[in-house]
Amino acid sequence: MSDRPLCVALVGHGYWGPNLLRNYFGLPGVEVKYVCDTREPALAEVGRRYPGIATVTDLGVVLADPAVDAVVVATPISTHFALAKAVLEAGKHVFVEKPMTADTAQARELVALAAARKLTLMVGHTFVFSPPVRKVKELIDAGELGEIYFVTTQRVNLGLHQKDTSVIWDLAPHDLSILYYWLGEAASAVSVNGRGCIVPDIPDVAFINLKFPSGVVAEIQASWLSPVKLRRTIVVGSKKMLMYDDTENVEKVKIFDHGVDFKDPDGFGEFQLSYRTGDIVAPKISGVEPLFLEAEHFVQCVRSGQKPVTGGEVGLQVVASLQAAQDSLDGGGREMPITV
Ligand SMILES: NC(=O)c1ccc[n+]([C@@H]2O[C@H](COP(=O)([O-])OP(=O)(O)OC[C@H]3O[C@@H](n4cnc5c(N)ncnc54)[C@H](O)[C@@H]3O)[C@@H](O)[C@H]2O)c1
């Protein structure tokens, strides 16, 4: 395979698919042979922009073509499992948009199937490839922030209400995948408060509380109802604190040399706290498009057989967390263990 271009097909050319197509099309050593969508009108634009790409409404055509090495799935969540399973069963590598599946059992099945067939299964946790998120990971791993105490994150705006999914399944996969990547561990328990303000039974606001095995605690605020767009995360560590604001154009990450030190009393005296407010530093961050890095990583994993950073196991952890979050909300906010 290494001597010839990797032959890729895209399934689902709605809102997000065109972004994936543009990036895969621009990758050296990749040929995009097909775009498949069940809706004819979704394909018209493909023919105009990329005349060399075949457009089909039947995935069977793609799966029957032995030239196709890998399939990128960007369809609604409820269809991910059946499509990804069919791709793997056809002996092809698969990239599935986030969240990997609509429930934990399906996610487990895909992970097992990919492993049994020795095929690459990667999930579109795009933010893991975003340069500011990578920078924060570097800082945490280098011990720059010290021991991580907690993380709070806000992902709110006047967003599109989805018809077939809640704000938890739509927005929280981003924050869960970022947190799991940064912390190198998945949450062990979750409790959620939220409600469907506009469409009954489809929550459009959720406050998701997470506990991690290491003791880290985190809160994700996710909402499609907000007067302003916030994409802001605060990480508080024992040495320094950090703010990652994805709506900023330049200074997306700011490191605050702020903290509070606890001084144990020597004898029976009162403990003392000393407050530190030092420099604020904004590191230089590359402006490469995360989707390009994500596509490049998928191709590299398919070619080398290496495990993707956002492989099926991470996809499964995120789906299990979403399912436990949903169960907690349905159960009136009760804490639920997260089991993969
Ligand atoms: N990684 C990210 O940052 C990001 C951002 C937005 C959306 N997404 C994900 O991308 C996926 C698609 O979201 P969207 O907003 O583009 O949805 P969409 O509804 O706009 O588009 C989905 C497309 O898939 C097509 N489709 C549905 N079933 C199909 C099938 N069985 N075979 C072929 N085509 C089929 C539809 O006709 C439609 O054109 C979702 O999983 C979503 O979570 C990811």
Coordinates of C-alpha atoms and ligand atoms in Angstrom, one line a residue:
M1 CA 0.0 0.0 0.0
S2 CA 2.9 2.3 0.7
D3 CA 3.8 2.8 -3.0
R4 CA 0.3 3.9 -4.1
P5 CA -2.1 6.5 -2.8
L6 CA -4.4 5.5 0.0
C7 CA -7.9 5.2 -1.5
V8 CA -10.5 6.8 0.7
A9 CA -14.3 7.3 0.6
L10 CA -16.5 9.7 2.5
V11 CA -20.0 8.7 3.7
G12 CA -22.2 11.7 4.7
H13 CA -21.9 15.0 3.0
G14 CA -24.1 17.2 5.2
Y15 CA -22.8 20.0 7.4
W16 CA -19.6 18.4 8.6
G17 CA -18.7 16.1 5.8
P18 CA -17.5 18.8 3.4
N19 CA -14.8 19.9 6.0
L20 CA -13.5 16.3 6.1
L21 CA -13.6 16.0 2.3
R22 CA -11.6 19.2 1.9
N23 CA -8.9 18.0 4.2
Y24 CA -8.6 14.4 2.9
F25 CA -8.6 15.8 -0.7
G26 CA -5.7 18.0 0.2
L27 CA -3.6 15.3 1.8
P28 CA -0.5 14.1 -0.1
G29 CA -0.6 10.4 -0.9
V30 CA -4.4 10.2 -0.6
E31 CA -7.0 9.7 -3.4
V32 CA -10.6 10.3 -2.5
K33 CA -12.5 8.0 -4.8
Y34 CA -16.1 8.3 -3.6
V35 CA -18.5 10.5 -1.7
C36 CA -21.6 8.7 -0.6
D37 CA -24.8 10.3 0.7
T38 CA -28.3 8.9 0.6
R39 CA -29.6 12.4 -0.3
E40 CA -29.0 13.2 -4.0
P41 CA -29.0 17.0 -3.4
A42 CA -26.1 16.6 -0.9
L43 CA -24.0 15.2 -3.7
A44 CA -24.5 18.0 -6.3
E45 CA -21.9 20.2 -4.7
V46 CA -19.3 17.4 -4.7
G47 CA -19.6 17.0 -8.5
R48 CA -19.1 20.7 -9.1
R49 CA -16.1 21.2 -6.7
Y50 CA -14.4 17.8 -7.2
P51 CA -15.2 16.5 -10.7
G52 CA -12.8 13.6 -10.3
I53 CA -14.7 12.1 -7.3
A54 CA -17.5 9.6 -8.0
T55 CA -20.8 10.3 -6.1
V56 CA -23.0 7.4 -5.0
T57 CA -26.1 7.0 -2.9
D58 CA -25.5 3.4 -2.1
L59 CA -22.7 2.5 0.3
G60 CA -22.7 -1.0 -1.1
V61 CA -20.9 0.3 -4.2
V62 CA -18.1 1.7 -2.1
L63 CA -17.7 -1.5 0.0
A64 CA -17.7 -3.7 -3.0
D65 CA -14.8 -1.8 -4.6
P66 CA -11.5 -3.6 -3.6
A67 CA -9.5 -0.4 -4.4
V68 CA -11.0 1.4 -1.4
D69 CA -8.8 1.1 1.7
A70 CA -10.6 3.3 4.2
V71 CA -14.0 4.9 4.8
V72 CA -14.7 8.2 6.7
V73 CA -18.1 8.3 8.3
A74 CA -19.8 11.7 8.9
T75 CA -23.4 10.8 9.2
P76 CA -25.9 11.3 12.1
I77 CA -24.9 9.5 15.4
S78 CA -27.7 7.0 15.2
T79 CA -26.2 5.6 11.9
H80 CA -22.6 5.4 13.0
F81 CA -22.7 1.8 14.4
A82 CA -24.3 0.1 11.4
L83 CA -22.2 2.0 8.9
A84 CA -18.8 1.5 10.7
K85 CA -19.6 -2.2 11.3
A86 CA -20.4 -2.7 7.6
V87 CA -17.1 -1.0 6.6
L88 CA -15.0 -3.1 9.0
E89 CA -16.8 -6.3 7.9
A90 CA -15.9 -5.3 4.3
G91 CA -12.2 -5.4 5.5
K92 CA -11.7 -1.6 5.3
H93 CA -10.3 0.8 7.8
V94 CA -12.8 3.2 9.3
F95 CA -12.8 6.8 10.7
V96 CA -16.1 7.6 12.5
E97 CA -17.2 11.0 13.6
K98 CA -17.8 11.7 17.3
P99 CA -19.4 10.2 19.3
M100 CA -18.4 6.8 18.0
T101 CA -21.8 5.2 18.6
A102 CA -25.1 5.8 20.2
D103 CA -24.5 3.4 23.1
T104 CA -21.8 1.5 25.0
A105 CA -22.6 -2.0 23.7
Q106 CA -22.3 -0.8 20.1
A107 CA -18.9 0.9 20.9
R108 CA -17.6 -2.3 22.5
E109 CA -18.6 -4.3 19.5
L110 CA -16.8 -2.0 17.1
V111 CA -13.6 -2.1 19.1
A112 CA -13.7 -5.9 19.2
L113 CA -14.4 -6.1 15.5
A114 CA -11.6 -3.8 14.5
A115 CA -9.2 -5.7 16.7
A116 CA -10.2 -9.1 15.4
R117 CA -9.8 -7.8 11.8
K118 CA -6.6 -5.9 12.5
L119 CA -8.1 -2.8 11.1
T120 CA -7.8 0.9 12.1
L121 CA -10.8 2.3 14.0
M122 CA -10.4 6.0 14.7
V123 CA -12.9 8.6 16.1
G124 CA -13.3 12.2 15.1
H125 CA -12.3 13.7 18.4
T126 CA -11.0 16.7 16.5
F127 CA -10.0 18.9 19.5
V128 CA -7.4 16.4 20.5
F129 CA -5.6 17.5 17.3
S130 CA -6.0 21.2 17.9
P131 CA -2.7 23.0 18.6
P132 CA -3.9 24.8 21.8
V133 CA -5.2 21.5 23.3
R134 CA -1.8 19.9 22.4
K135 CA 0.0 22.8 24.0
V136 CA -2.0 22.3 27.3
K137 CA -1.2 18.6 27.2
E138 CA 2.5 19.4 26.8
L139 CA 2.3 21.8 29.8
I140 CA 0.5 19.2 32.0
D141 CA 2.9 16.4 31.1
A142 CA 5.9 18.6 31.8
G143 CA 4.6 19.2 35.3
E144 CA 4.3 23.0 34.6
L145 CA 1.0 23.2 36.4
G146 CA 1.9 20.8 39.2
E147 CA -0.7 18.4 40.4
I148 CA -4.0 19.0 38.7
Y149 CA -6.8 19.8 41.2
F150 CA -9.8 20.5 38.9
V151 CA -11.0 21.6 35.5
T152 CA -14.1 23.6 34.6
T153 CA -15.2 24.0 31.0
Q154 CA -17.9 26.0 29.2
R155 CA -19.2 25.1 25.7
V156 CA -22.3 27.2 25.2
N157 CA -23.8 29.3 22.4
L158 CA -27.0 29.8 20.6
G159 CA -26.5 26.5 18.8
L160 CA -28.5 24.4 16.4
H161 CA -31.0 22.2 18.3
Q162 CA -30.5 18.7 17.0
K163 CA -33.6 16.6 16.3
D164 CA -32.2 13.2 17.2
T165 CA -29.8 13.9 20.1
S166 CA -29.3 15.9 23.3
V167 CA -26.8 18.5 24.0
I168 CA -24.9 15.9 26.0
W169 CA -24.3 13.7 23.0
D170 CA -23.7 16.6 20.7
L171 CA -21.3 18.9 22.6
A172 CA -19.9 16.9 25.6
P173 CA -17.8 14.5 23.4
H174 CA -15.5 17.4 22.7
D175 CA -14.8 18.2 26.4
L176 CA -14.7 14.5 27.5
S177 CA -12.1 13.7 24.8
I178 CA -10.0 16.8 25.7
L179 CA -10.1 15.9 29.4
Y180 CA -9.2 12.3 28.9
Y181 CA -6.4 13.2 26.6
W182 CA -5.0 15.9 29.0
L183 CA -5.4 13.8 32.2
G184 CA -4.4 10.4 30.7
E185 CA -7.3 8.8 32.5
A186 CA -11.1 8.5 32.0
A187 CA -13.7 9.6 34.6
S188 CA -15.0 7.0 36.9
A189 CA -18.3 8.6 37.9
V190 CA -20.6 11.3 36.6
S191 CA -23.7 13.2 37.8
V192 CA -25.7 15.6 35.6
N193 CA -28.2 18.3 36.1
G194 CA -30.0 19.7 33.0
R195 CA -33.2 20.2 31.2
G196 CA -34.9 20.5 27.8
C197 CA -36.0 24.1 27.7
I198 CA -37.2 24.3 24.2
V199 CA -38.0 20.8 22.9
P200 CA -39.4 18.6 25.7
D201 CA -37.3 15.4 26.2
I202 CA -34.3 16.8 24.3
P203 CA -32.0 18.4 26.9
D204 CA -30.4 21.6 25.6
V205 CA -28.5 22.5 28.8
A206 CA -26.5 20.2 30.9
F207 CA -24.1 20.6 33.9
I208 CA -21.9 17.5 33.9
N209 CA -19.9 16.7 37.0
L210 CA -17.1 14.2 36.7
K211 CA -14.8 12.4 39.2
F212 CA -11.5 10.9 38.1
P213 CA -9.6 8.0 39.7
S214 CA -6.7 10.3 40.5
G215 CA -8.9 12.6 42.5
V216 CA -9.3 15.3 39.8
V217 CA -12.8 16.7 39.6
A218 CA -14.3 18.5 36.6
E219 CA -17.4 20.2 35.4
I220 CA -18.6 20.6 31.8
Q221 CA -21.3 23.2 31.1
A222 CA -22.9 22.4 27.7
S223 CA -25.7 24.3 26.2
W224 CA -27.3 25.3 22.9
L225 CA -28.9 28.3 24.7
S226 CA -26.7 31.2 25.5
P227 CA -26.5 34.8 24.5
V228 CA -22.7 34.5 23.9
K229 CA -20.5 31.8 22.5
L230 CA -18.1 30.5 25.2
R231 CA -15.4 27.9 24.6
R232 CA -13.5 28.4 27.8
T233 CA -11.7 25.9 30.0
I234 CA -9.8 26.6 33.2
V235 CA -7.3 24.1 34.6
V236 CA -6.2 24.6 38.2
G237 CA -3.0 23.0 39.4
S238 CA -0.9 23.1 42.5
K239 CA 1.8 25.2 40.9
K240 CA 0.0 27.2 38.2
M241 CA -3.4 27.8 36.6
L242 CA -4.3 28.0 33.0
M243 CA -7.1 29.3 30.8
Y244 CA -7.8 27.9 27.3
D245 CA -10.2 30.0 25.3
D246 CA -10.9 28.7 21.9
T247 CA -12.8 31.8 20.8
E248 CA -9.6 33.9 21.1
N249 CA -7.8 34.5 17.8
V250 CA -4.2 34.6 19.1
E251 CA -3.8 34.1 22.9
K252 CA -5.8 30.9 23.1
V253 CA -3.8 29.6 26.1
K254 CA -2.8 31.8 29.1
I255 CA -0.7 30.4 31.9
F256 CA -1.1 32.2 35.2
D257 CA 1.6 31.9 37.8
H258 CA -1.0 32.2 40.5
G259 CA -1.7 29.9 43.4
V260 CA -2.3 29.5 47.1
D261 CA 0.2 27.7 49.4
F262 CA -0.9 26.1 52.6
K263 CA 1.6 26.3 55.4
D264 CA 1.1 23.7 58.1
P265 CA 1.2 25.1 61.6
D266 CA 4.3 24.0 63.5
G267 CA 2.5 23.5 66.8
F268 CA -1.0 24.3 67.7
G269 CA -1.1 27.6 65.9
E270 CA -3.4 28.5 63.0
F271 CA -2.5 27.3 59.5
Q272 CA -1.3 30.0 57.1
L273 CA -2.2 30.6 53.4
S274 CA 0.1 32.5 51.1
Y275 CA -1.3 33.9 47.8
R276 CA 0.8 34.2 44.7
T277 CA -0.1 36.3 41.7
G278 CA 2.8 36.3 39.3
D279 CA 3.3 36.5 35.6
I280 CA 0.7 35.7 32.9
V281 CA 2.2 34.0 29.9
A282 CA 0.6 33.3 26.5
P283 CA 2.7 30.7 24.6
K284 CA 3.0 30.8 20.8
I285 CA 0.7 28.3 19.3
S286 CA 0.7 26.9 15.7
G287 CA -2.3 27.8 13.5
V288 CA -2.5 24.5 11.6
E289 CA -6.1 23.3 11.1
P290 CA -6.9 20.5 13.6
L291 CA -8.9 18.6 10.9
F292 CA -5.8 18.5 8.7
L293 CA -3.7 17.0 11.5
E294 CA -6.6 14.6 12.3
A295 CA -6.8 13.4 8.7
E296 CA -3.0 13.1 8.5
H297 CA -3.0 11.0 11.7
F298 CA -5.7 8.6 10.4
V299 CA -3.8 8.0 7.2
Q300 CA -0.5 7.5 9.0
C301 CA -2.2 5.0 11.4
V302 CA -3.7 3.1 8.5
R303 CA -0.4 2.9 6.7
S304 CA 1.7 2.0 9.8
G305 CA -0.8 0.0 11.8
Q306 CA -0.1 2.2 14.9
K307 CA -2.9 2.8 17.3
P308 CA -4.6 6.2 16.8
V309 CA -4.5 8.7 19.7
T310 CA -8.3 8.9 19.3
G311 CA -8.8 5.2 18.6
G312 CA -11.7 2.9 19.3
E313 CA -10.8 2.5 23.0
V314 CA -11.0 6.3 23.6
G315 CA -14.2 6.4 21.6
L316 CA -15.6 3.7 23.9
Q317 CA -14.6 5.6 27.0
V318 CA -16.3 8.7 25.7
V319 CA -19.5 6.9 24.7
A320 CA -19.7 5.1 28.1
S321 CA -19.3 8.4 29.8
L322 CA -22.1 10.0 27.7
Q323 CA -24.4 7.0 28.4
A324 CA -23.7 7.3 32.1
A325 CA -24.3 11.0 31.9
Q326 CA -27.6 10.5 30.2
D327 CA -28.6 7.8 32.8
S328 CA -27.7 10.3 35.6
L329 CA -29.9 13.0 34.0
D330 CA -32.8 10.6 33.5
G331 CA -32.4 9.5 37.1
G332 CA -32.7 13.0 38.5
G333 CA -29.0 13.7 38.8
R334 CA -28.0 10.6 40.7
E335 CA -24.2 9.8 40.5
M336 CA -23.6 7.0 38.0
P337 CA -20.4 4.9 37.7
I338 CA -18.8 4.9 34.3
T339 CA -18.0 1.4 33.1
V340 CA -16.5 0.6 29.8
Ligands
LIG1 N1 -15.7 16.7 14.9 C1 -16.4 17.8 15.0 O1 -16.0 18.8 15.4 C2 -17.8 17.7 14.4 C3 -18.5 18.9 14.2 C4 -19.8 18.8 13.7 C5 -20.4 17.5 13.5 N2 -19.7 16.4 13.8 C6 -20.2 15.0 13.6 O2 -20.4 14.8 12.3 C7 -21.5 13.9 12.1 C8 -22.4 14.5 11.0 O3 -23.0 15.7 11.5 P1 -23.6 16.7 10.5 O4 -23.9 17.9 11.4 O5 -22.8 16.9 9.3 O6 -25.0 16.0 10.1 P2 -25.9 16.3 8.9 O7 -27.2 15.8 9.2 O8 -25.8 17.7 8.5 O9 -25.3 15.5 7.7 C9 -25.3 14.1 7.7 C10 -25.3 13.6 6.2 O10 -25.3 12.2 6.2 C11 -26.2 11.7 5.3 N3 -26.6 10.3 5.6 C12 -27.5 9.9 6.6 N4 -27.5 8.6 6.7 C13 -26.8 8.1 5.7 C14 -26.4 6.8 5.2 N5 -26.9 5.7 5.8 N6 -25.6 6.7 4.2 C15 -25.1 7.8 3.6 N7 -25.4 9.1 4.0 C16 -26.2 9.2 5.0 C17 -27.4 12.7 5.3 O11 -28.1 12.7 4.1 C18 -26.6 14.0 5.5 O12 -26.3 14.6 4.3 C19 -22.1 13.7 13.5 O13 -21.7 12.5 14.0 C20 -21.6 14.9 14.3 O14 -21.5 14.6 15.6 C21 -18.4 16.5 14.2

